[in-house]
Amino acid sequence: MVMKHVIDEQFYTPRLPVSIVALPNSSHEVYPMRDLLEGFNCVSTVHWIGAPMDFLKVLGQGETAPRYLLIAGHGDEEKGYYLGEYATFIDTSMLRDQYMPAEVIAPVVNLPGCTVISSACGGGVEPMGRAFVNTGKINAYIGCRVGPDADDMFAYLVNFFYSVLRKKLSDRDAWQRAVAVTDQPDIYQMSFFHSDGTEEHYEQSVDKC
């Protein structure tokens, strides 16, 4: 399936489309992420999630999926992504105790050619990672199996996008290099889920790039 291209990709100096999902209470992460991406000459779109179904619509958008999608927000290793409380007229049937679990996300994901990177706590645990690659309609999913320090995660993103955009590494090699260069215990817990369902953990014995 061919992704729909944005006009910025046809510029004299092409700009890569990258989107950010802003879950509740994540603005302190989103603005630095957007500045980082713009600094790497990407064109960024922020999806400010106002209701749980908005999140699912982004994850199931199909051909309009960007090359990279960042998920900024809070999470729990067992419960999933935190969405919070809503007015009674908002559909929250997909939430469990204010969280969106992996089993709700699994059948929805339709992001062809897109690599998703989660900054949330527990975003890289096996059930959530497998939920994103379950349909095979995604390039890869990257997340942390523990609660990453915000500064460490930001440094990881800097190193990841530098590796992809400047060093021209593959997503898998960029993931590995960014973990090594960031060199923090929590970032060593970043998992890489391939579209075929294979999960990779960083091996510290691998030489740093």
mmCIF file of C-alpha atoms in Angstrom:
data_model
loop_
_atom_site.group_PDB
_atom_site.id
_atom_site.type_symbol
_atom_site.label_atom_id
_atom_site.label_comp_id
_atom_site.label_asym_id
_atom_site.label_seq_id
_atom_site.Cartn_x
_atom_site.Cartn_y
_atom_site.Cartn_z
ATOM 1 C CA MET A 1 0.000 0.000 0.000
ATOM 2 C CA VAL A 2 1.384 3.389 -1.000
ATOM 3 C CA MET A 3 1.302 6.190 1.538
ATOM 4 C CA LYS A 4 -0.335 9.475 0.585
ATOM 5 C CA HIS A 5 2.378 12.121 0.324
ATOM 6 C CA VAL A 6 2.080 15.641 1.690
ATOM 7 C CA ILE A 7 3.068 18.580 -0.493
ATOM 8 C CA ASP A 8 6.158 19.294 1.630
ATOM 9 C CA GLU A 9 7.745 16.096 0.323
ATOM 10 C CA GLN A 10 7.738 17.647 -3.166
ATOM 11 C CA PHE A 11 9.649 20.776 -2.142
ATOM 12 C CA TYR A 12 13.109 21.593 -3.539
ATOM 13 C CA THR A 13 14.335 20.537 -0.096
ATOM 14 C CA PRO A 14 11.829 17.791 0.832
ATOM 15 C CA ARG A 15 10.448 17.760 4.360
ATOM 16 C CA LEU A 16 9.547 14.462 5.990
ATOM 17 C CA PRO A 17 6.031 14.283 7.524
ATOM 18 C CA VAL A 18 6.032 13.274 11.179
ATOM 19 C CA SER A 19 3.007 13.328 13.491
ATOM 20 C CA ILE A 20 2.731 13.559 17.264
ATOM 21 C CA VAL A 21 -0.188 12.172 19.237
ATOM 22 C CA ALA A 22 -0.708 14.401 22.271
ATOM 23 C CA LEU A 23 -2.459 12.345 24.940
ATOM 24 C CA PRO A 24 -3.750 14.061 28.133
ATOM 25 C CA ASN A 25 -1.188 15.988 30.211
ATOM 26 C CA SER A 26 1.563 15.709 27.603
ATOM 27 C CA SER A 27 2.037 19.286 26.391
ATOM 28 C CA HIS A 28 5.357 19.571 28.236
ATOM 29 C CA GLU A 29 6.649 16.754 26.003
ATOM 30 C CA VAL A 30 4.896 17.708 22.791
ATOM 31 C CA TYR A 31 6.333 21.207 22.313
ATOM 32 C CA PRO A 32 9.992 20.108 22.620
ATOM 33 C CA MET A 33 9.270 17.150 20.325
ATOM 34 C CA ARG A 34 7.780 19.442 17.702
ATOM 35 C CA ASP A 35 10.730 21.829 17.920
ATOM 36 C CA LEU A 36 13.112 18.888 17.582
ATOM 37 C CA LEU A 37 11.383 17.610 14.453
ATOM 38 C CA GLU A 38 11.228 21.048 12.853
ATOM 39 C CA GLY A 39 14.927 21.430 13.638
ATOM 40 C CA PHE A 40 15.554 18.304 11.559
ATOM 41 C CA ASN A 41 13.581 19.881 8.693
ATOM 42 C CA CYS A 42 10.509 17.682 9.192
ATOM 43 C CA VAL A 43 6.963 18.921 8.772
ATOM 44 C CA SER A 44 5.159 18.119 12.001
ATOM 45 C CA THR A 45 1.484 17.642 12.790
ATOM 46 C CA VAL A 46 0.200 17.477 16.368
ATOM 47 C CA HIS A 47 -2.967 15.507 17.042
ATOM 48 C CA TRP A 48 -4.395 16.912 20.295
ATOM 49 C CA ILE A 49 -6.563 14.057 21.556
ATOM 50 C CA GLY A 50 -9.871 15.351 22.889
ATOM 51 C CA ALA A 51 -11.706 12.033 23.276
ATOM 52 C CA PRO A 52 -10.665 8.354 23.334
ATOM 53 C CA MET A 53 -12.062 7.719 19.854
ATOM 54 C CA ASP A 54 -9.768 10.432 18.483
ATOM 55 C CA PHE A 55 -6.770 8.316 19.461
ATOM 56 C CA LEU A 56 -8.204 5.273 17.706
ATOM 57 C CA LYS A 57 -8.916 7.325 14.578
ATOM 58 C CA VAL A 58 -5.271 8.384 14.401
ATOM 59 C CA LEU A 59 -4.102 4.785 14.848
ATOM 60 C CA GLY A 60 -6.442 3.547 12.124
ATOM 61 C CA GLN A 61 -5.997 6.335 9.583
ATOM 62 C CA GLY A 62 -4.720 4.137 6.744
ATOM 63 C CA GLU A 63 -3.099 5.739 3.694
ATOM 64 C CA THR A 64 -2.729 9.156 5.333
ATOM 65 C CA ALA A 65 -0.286 7.723 7.908
ATOM 66 C CA PRO A 66 2.987 9.666 8.239
ATOM 67 C CA ARG A 67 6.407 8.051 8.016
ATOM 68 C CA TYR A 68 6.816 8.448 11.798
ATOM 69 C CA LEU A 69 4.237 8.805 14.560
ATOM 70 C CA LEU A 70 5.258 9.771 18.103
ATOM 71 C CA ILE A 71 2.928 9.014 21.019
ATOM 72 C CA ALA A 72 3.429 11.465 23.887
ATOM 73 C CA GLY A 73 1.628 10.834 27.145
ATOM 74 C CA HIS A 74 1.409 8.670 30.203
ATOM 75 C CA GLY A 75 1.030 4.943 30.500
ATOM 76 C CA ASP A 76 1.019 1.964 32.794
ATOM 77 C CA GLU A 77 2.828 -1.308 32.145
ATOM 78 C CA GLU A 78 -0.338 -3.302 32.840
ATOM 79 C CA LYS A 79 -3.198 -0.923 32.016
ATOM 80 C CA GLY A 80 -2.025 0.722 28.781
ATOM 81 C CA TYR A 81 -2.234 4.356 27.691
ATOM 82 C CA TYR A 82 -3.760 6.916 30.060
ATOM 83 C CA LEU A 83 -6.698 8.814 28.558
ATOM 84 C CA GLY A 84 -8.290 10.245 31.711
ATOM 85 C CA GLU A 85 -11.834 11.245 32.647
ATOM 86 C CA TYR A 86 -14.495 12.655 30.303
ATOM 87 C CA ALA A 87 -17.984 14.108 30.392
ATOM 88 C CA THR A 88 -20.807 11.571 30.419
ATOM 89 C CA PHE A 89 -21.733 12.261 26.771
ATOM 90 C CA ILE A 90 -18.262 11.170 25.541
ATOM 91 C CA ASP A 91 -17.923 7.511 24.543
ATOM 92 C CA THR A 92 -15.460 5.907 26.965
ATOM 93 C CA SER A 93 -16.552 2.304 26.416
ATOM 94 C CA MET A 94 -13.083 1.434 25.114
ATOM 95 C CA LEU A 95 -11.376 2.539 28.351
ATOM 96 C CA ARG A 96 -10.636 0.466 31.430
ATOM 97 C CA ASP A 97 -10.217 2.587 34.571
ATOM 98 C CA GLN A 98 -9.297 5.633 32.423
ATOM 99 C CA TYR A 99 -6.702 3.669 30.418
ATOM 100 C CA MET A 100 -6.829 2.273 26.878
ATOM 101 C CA PRO A 101 -5.545 -1.323 26.976
ATOM 102 C CA ALA A 102 -3.664 -3.216 24.319
ATOM 103 C CA GLU A 103 -6.643 -5.368 23.368
ATOM 104 C CA VAL A 104 -8.620 -2.303 22.273
ATOM 105 C CA ILE A 105 -5.769 -1.008 20.123
ATOM 106 C CA ALA A 106 -4.852 -4.325 18.466
ATOM 107 C CA PRO A 107 -7.674 -4.619 15.891
ATOM 108 C CA VAL A 108 -7.594 -0.919 14.959
ATOM 109 C CA VAL A 109 -4.003 -0.232 13.910
ATOM 110 C CA ASN A 110 -3.708 0.635 10.214
ATOM 111 C CA LEU A 111 -0.534 2.670 9.675
ATOM 112 C CA PRO A 112 1.114 1.354 6.495
ATOM 113 C CA GLY A 113 4.785 2.301 6.211
ATOM 114 C CA CYS A 114 4.728 4.096 9.555
ATOM 115 C CA THR A 115 7.093 3.604 12.489
ATOM 116 C CA VAL A 116 5.493 4.446 15.832
ATOM 117 C CA ILE A 117 7.621 5.604 18.768
ATOM 118 C CA SER A 118 6.056 5.771 22.226
ATOM 119 C CA SER A 119 7.468 7.921 25.034
ATOM 120 C CA ALA A 120 4.940 6.639 27.592
ATOM 121 C CA CYS A 121 5.770 4.539 30.625
ATOM 122 C CA GLY A 122 5.325 0.887 29.751
ATOM 123 C CA GLY A 123 4.734 1.694 26.094
ATOM 124 C CA GLY A 124 7.138 -1.049 25.059
ATOM 125 C CA VAL A 125 5.796 -3.960 27.102
ATOM 126 C CA GLU A 126 5.089 -7.046 25.038
ATOM 127 C CA PRO A 127 1.242 -6.866 25.003
ATOM 128 C CA MET A 128 1.253 -3.254 23.791
ATOM 129 C CA GLY A 129 3.984 -3.811 21.227
ATOM 130 C CA ARG A 130 2.200 -6.818 19.803
ATOM 131 C CA ALA A 131 -1.066 -4.875 19.713
ATOM 132 C CA PHE A 132 0.513 -2.384 17.306
ATOM 133 C CA VAL A 133 2.046 -4.969 14.981
ATOM 134 C CA ASN A 134 -0.862 -7.430 15.242
ATOM 135 C CA THR A 135 -2.434 -6.484 11.895
ATOM 136 C CA GLY A 136 0.896 -6.179 10.059
ATOM 137 C CA LYS A 137 -0.236 -2.762 8.806
ATOM 138 C CA ILE A 138 2.725 -0.874 10.252
ATOM 139 C CA ASN A 139 6.468 -0.620 9.669
ATOM 140 C CA ALA A 140 7.621 -0.944 13.290
ATOM 141 C CA TYR A 141 6.787 -0.011 16.877
ATOM 142 C CA ILE A 142 9.294 1.256 19.465
ATOM 143 C CA GLY A 143 8.612 1.749 23.169
ATOM 144 C CA CYS A 144 10.094 1.478 26.639
ATOM 145 C CA ARG A 145 9.289 -1.478 28.869
ATOM 146 C CA VAL A 146 9.702 0.648 32.025
ATOM 147 C CA GLY A 147 9.079 4.292 32.942
ATOM 148 C CA PRO A 148 11.687 6.355 31.053
ATOM 149 C CA ASP A 149 13.073 9.597 32.439
ATOM 150 C CA ALA A 150 11.712 12.472 30.334
ATOM 151 C CA ASP A 151 15.164 13.928 29.638
ATOM 152 C CA ASP A 152 16.553 10.515 28.704
ATOM 153 C CA MET A 153 13.656 9.936 26.311
ATOM 154 C CA PHE A 154 14.151 13.307 24.659
ATOM 155 C CA ALA A 155 17.870 12.557 24.222
ATOM 156 C CA TYR A 156 16.913 9.203 22.704
ATOM 157 C CA LEU A 157 14.628 10.909 20.183
ATOM 158 C CA VAL A 158 17.386 13.357 19.236
ATOM 159 C CA ASN A 159 19.766 10.464 18.627
ATOM 160 C CA PHE A 160 17.159 8.387 16.781
ATOM 161 C CA PHE A 161 16.163 11.083 14.323
ATOM 162 C CA TYR A 162 19.755 12.170 13.815
ATOM 163 C CA SER A 163 20.599 8.566 12.948
ATOM 164 C CA VAL A 164 17.679 8.262 10.525
ATOM 165 C CA LEU A 165 17.790 11.664 8.877
ATOM 166 C CA ARG A 166 21.503 12.482 8.879
ATOM 167 C CA LYS A 167 23.237 9.112 9.128
ATOM 168 C CA LYS A 168 20.628 7.494 6.821
ATOM 169 C CA LEU A 169 20.342 4.400 8.993
ATOM 170 C CA SER A 170 17.410 2.011 8.916
ATOM 171 C CA ASP A 171 14.857 2.366 11.703
ATOM 172 C CA ARG A 172 16.159 -0.774 13.366
ATOM 173 C CA ASP A 173 19.789 0.370 13.232
ATOM 174 C CA ALA A 174 18.797 3.873 14.349
ATOM 175 C CA TRP A 175 16.945 2.389 17.339
ATOM 176 C CA GLN A 176 20.030 0.429 18.317
ATOM 177 C CA ARG A 177 22.434 3.329 17.820
ATOM 178 C CA ALA A 178 20.201 5.792 19.699
ATOM 179 C CA VAL A 179 19.979 3.445 22.682
ATOM 180 C CA ALA A 180 23.754 3.009 22.756
ATOM 181 C CA VAL A 181 24.549 6.711 22.412
ATOM 182 C CA THR A 182 21.958 7.818 24.981
ATOM 183 C CA ASP A 183 23.522 5.272 27.347
ATOM 184 C CA GLN A 184 20.976 5.327 30.189
ATOM 185 C CA PRO A 185 19.553 2.317 32.104
ATOM 186 C CA ASP A 186 15.936 3.143 31.315
ATOM 187 C CA ILE A 187 16.644 3.623 27.610
ATOM 188 C CA TYR A 188 18.312 0.209 27.486
ATOM 189 C CA GLN A 189 14.752 -1.068 28.022
ATOM 190 C CA MET A 190 13.556 0.232 24.643
ATOM 191 C CA SER A 191 12.015 -2.583 22.575
ATOM 192 C CA PHE A 192 11.799 -2.724 18.790
ATOM 193 C CA PHE A 193 8.801 -4.597 17.380
ATOM 194 C CA HIS A 194 9.047 -5.589 13.717
ATOM 195 C CA SER A 195 5.951 -5.730 11.530
ATOM 196 C CA ASP A 196 6.123 -9.543 11.539
ATOM 197 C CA GLY A 197 5.690 -9.562 15.339
ATOM 198 C CA THR A 198 9.344 -10.162 16.210
ATOM 199 C CA GLU A 199 10.465 -8.242 19.328
ATOM 200 C CA GLU A 200 14.077 -7.145 19.785
ATOM 201 C CA HIS A 201 15.703 -6.033 23.035
ATOM 202 C CA TYR A 202 18.897 -3.997 23.056
ATOM 203 C CA GLU A 203 21.931 -6.083 23.909
ATOM 204 C CA GLN A 204 24.468 -4.052 25.865
ATOM 205 C CA SER A 205 27.272 -6.237 24.554
ATOM 206 C CA VAL A 206 26.754 -4.670 21.126
ATOM 207 C CA ASP A 207 29.476 -2.140 20.366
ATOM 208 C CA LYS A 208 28.338 1.475 20.585
ATOM 209 C CA CYS A 209 28.321 3.339 17.292
#
